[in-house]
Amino acid sequence: MTNTVQPGAVVDPARVRHPYFRDLVTDAASAVARIRHGDTVAISGFASAGTPKAFAPALADRIRRVRADGGELSVNLLTGASVASEAESLLAEVDGVALRMPYQSEPTARGKINDGRMDYVDIHLSHVAQQVWEGNYGKVDVAVVEVAAITEDGKLIPSMSVGNNKTWLEVADAVILEVNSWVPLEVEGMHDVYYGTALPPDRRPIMMTGPADRIGQPHLEVDPAKVVAVVPTNEQDSETAVTVPDAISQAIAGHVVEFFRHEVECGRMPADGLLPLQAGIGNVANAVLAGLADGPFTNLTCYSEVIQDSMLELIRRGTVTHASATSLALSRAGLAELVDNIDLYREHVTLRPQEISNHPEIVRRLGIVGMNGMLEADIYGNVNSTHIGGTRIMNGIGGSGDFTRNGYVSMFLSPSTARGGAVSSIVPMVPHVDHTEHDVQVIVTEHGLADLRGLSPRKRARVIVDRCADPAFRPLLHDYLDRATARPNAGNTPHILEEALSFHIRLAATGSMLE
């Protein structure tokens, strides 16, 4: 690809301060005209924040026109995690994505994946950069990265997420930059981009001992010769829907806060600050963090992937002193709050590359308390985060495994039932395992909390059923466990294999796991 672009758009000189990049300003249609069938395209975005705004509409329109002329155009799409649903759906609707990696959360794309019309590689988010550097997905032809501005010396001010942007800019043959003037220029200084990672055998320790430590620089770097287009935009990030915590979410939050009190009393966590918290995205995790606002704990810190609305509230109250993540996942009100008080949040928030926010070495060193959602857990503590009925993908494992396997405490949170009580989140055996019983330490539903540390499989099963299962399902689970345990040669982890998936078989046949 050449870097000669005919000007087709106007850009604010405060946003593109370097004359070389100003000469590359063009519109999105001209920029995506460079993308060829079969290209691997890596784009910015993590939980909607920082998703390129003009790229997907322009590429989807080009795909339609190419198809209308009898041609073919689809790409392999790499991201940080999920991206804005509008972008994901536009490309999925026109069958513009042949392969998707590493995470998605949009119904149209999910349907294509489950129908076998889109290849999907679901991997731990901490592994993405390494696998791309190793060439597991071939070469990256084009990177499309949103930034807030380009400085006088050609550095890039990141926008509302960092994700894998550092890696995309380094490995891509060609780079398209979207400069979004909606993003406040005051975000400069919020980011900490570390350039010290390497592949074996050249790795060195990452020198972080606290969530607020800064080990990198506030800007992204790019080789100017790679940049083939600069596209100006002015569009707000898509909001992340957040509902008001309901009684179930509040009950789960109450159990978690009580667990923290108990850990402090036992001397396993400090009374001042607990340990750094990680919370997966979603309404339950958001409610748990909100529950800490009224709790007894102060000087809290966060080391996570995303920052949600409740985290902004905790920072504003002074309950959280620092929050580190790779992205923001905010509602419309949360976005407005961030923009209106950007100076406050720049002081208390650090956004990092996801290979650092999810790095196993750092997660283990800092003693992170991981709190993630699940679809279901079985009676021994194996957790399914990703697949309905064992076969149909929902979103993906995301970063939950990074924190589950390496954190100081690994917790999974879920309502005890779904679909109006027809589906139990506690089952005899999960048909798909994302997190094994060896890594899962605490399970929480609205009915209670099961602390599985130090328990044998048989004891874990009793605690999970008695404390976490919905009362409507407990008799069925106890009956299964009693009969499994009573069998000759029942073993360390008793099961009745011909009945182990009976809940799921019954659900498929009748629409309910209940008899």
Short mmCIF file of C-alpha atoms in Angstrom, two decimals, residues 47-49 238-242 281 308-309 328-332 335:
data_model
loop_
_atom_site.label_atom_id
_atom_site.label_comp_id
_atom_site.label_asym_id
_atom_site.label_seq_id
_atom_site.Cartn_x
_atom_site.Cartn_y
_atom_site.Cartn_z
CA ALA A 47 -16.19 -3.03 25.31
CA SER A 48 -17.32 -0.42 22.76
CA ALA A 49 -14.89 2.25 23.94
CA SER A 238 -21.52 3.63 22.15
CA GLU A 239 -22.91 3.31 25.63
CA THR A 240 -22.76 0.12 27.66
CA ALA A 241 -26.23 -0.63 28.95
CA VAL A 242 -26.36 -0.67 32.74
CA ILE A 281 -18.37 -6.50 32.74
CA GLN A 308 -17.96 0.70 34.74
CA ASP A 309 -20.31 3.37 36.08
CA LEU A 328 -14.06 2.16 29.92
CA ALA A 329 -17.48 0.46 29.71
CA LEU A 330 -19.89 3.24 30.59
CA SER A 331 -23.56 4.05 30.17
CA ARG A 332 -24.61 7.29 28.51
CA LEU A 335 -19.83 8.83 29.62
#
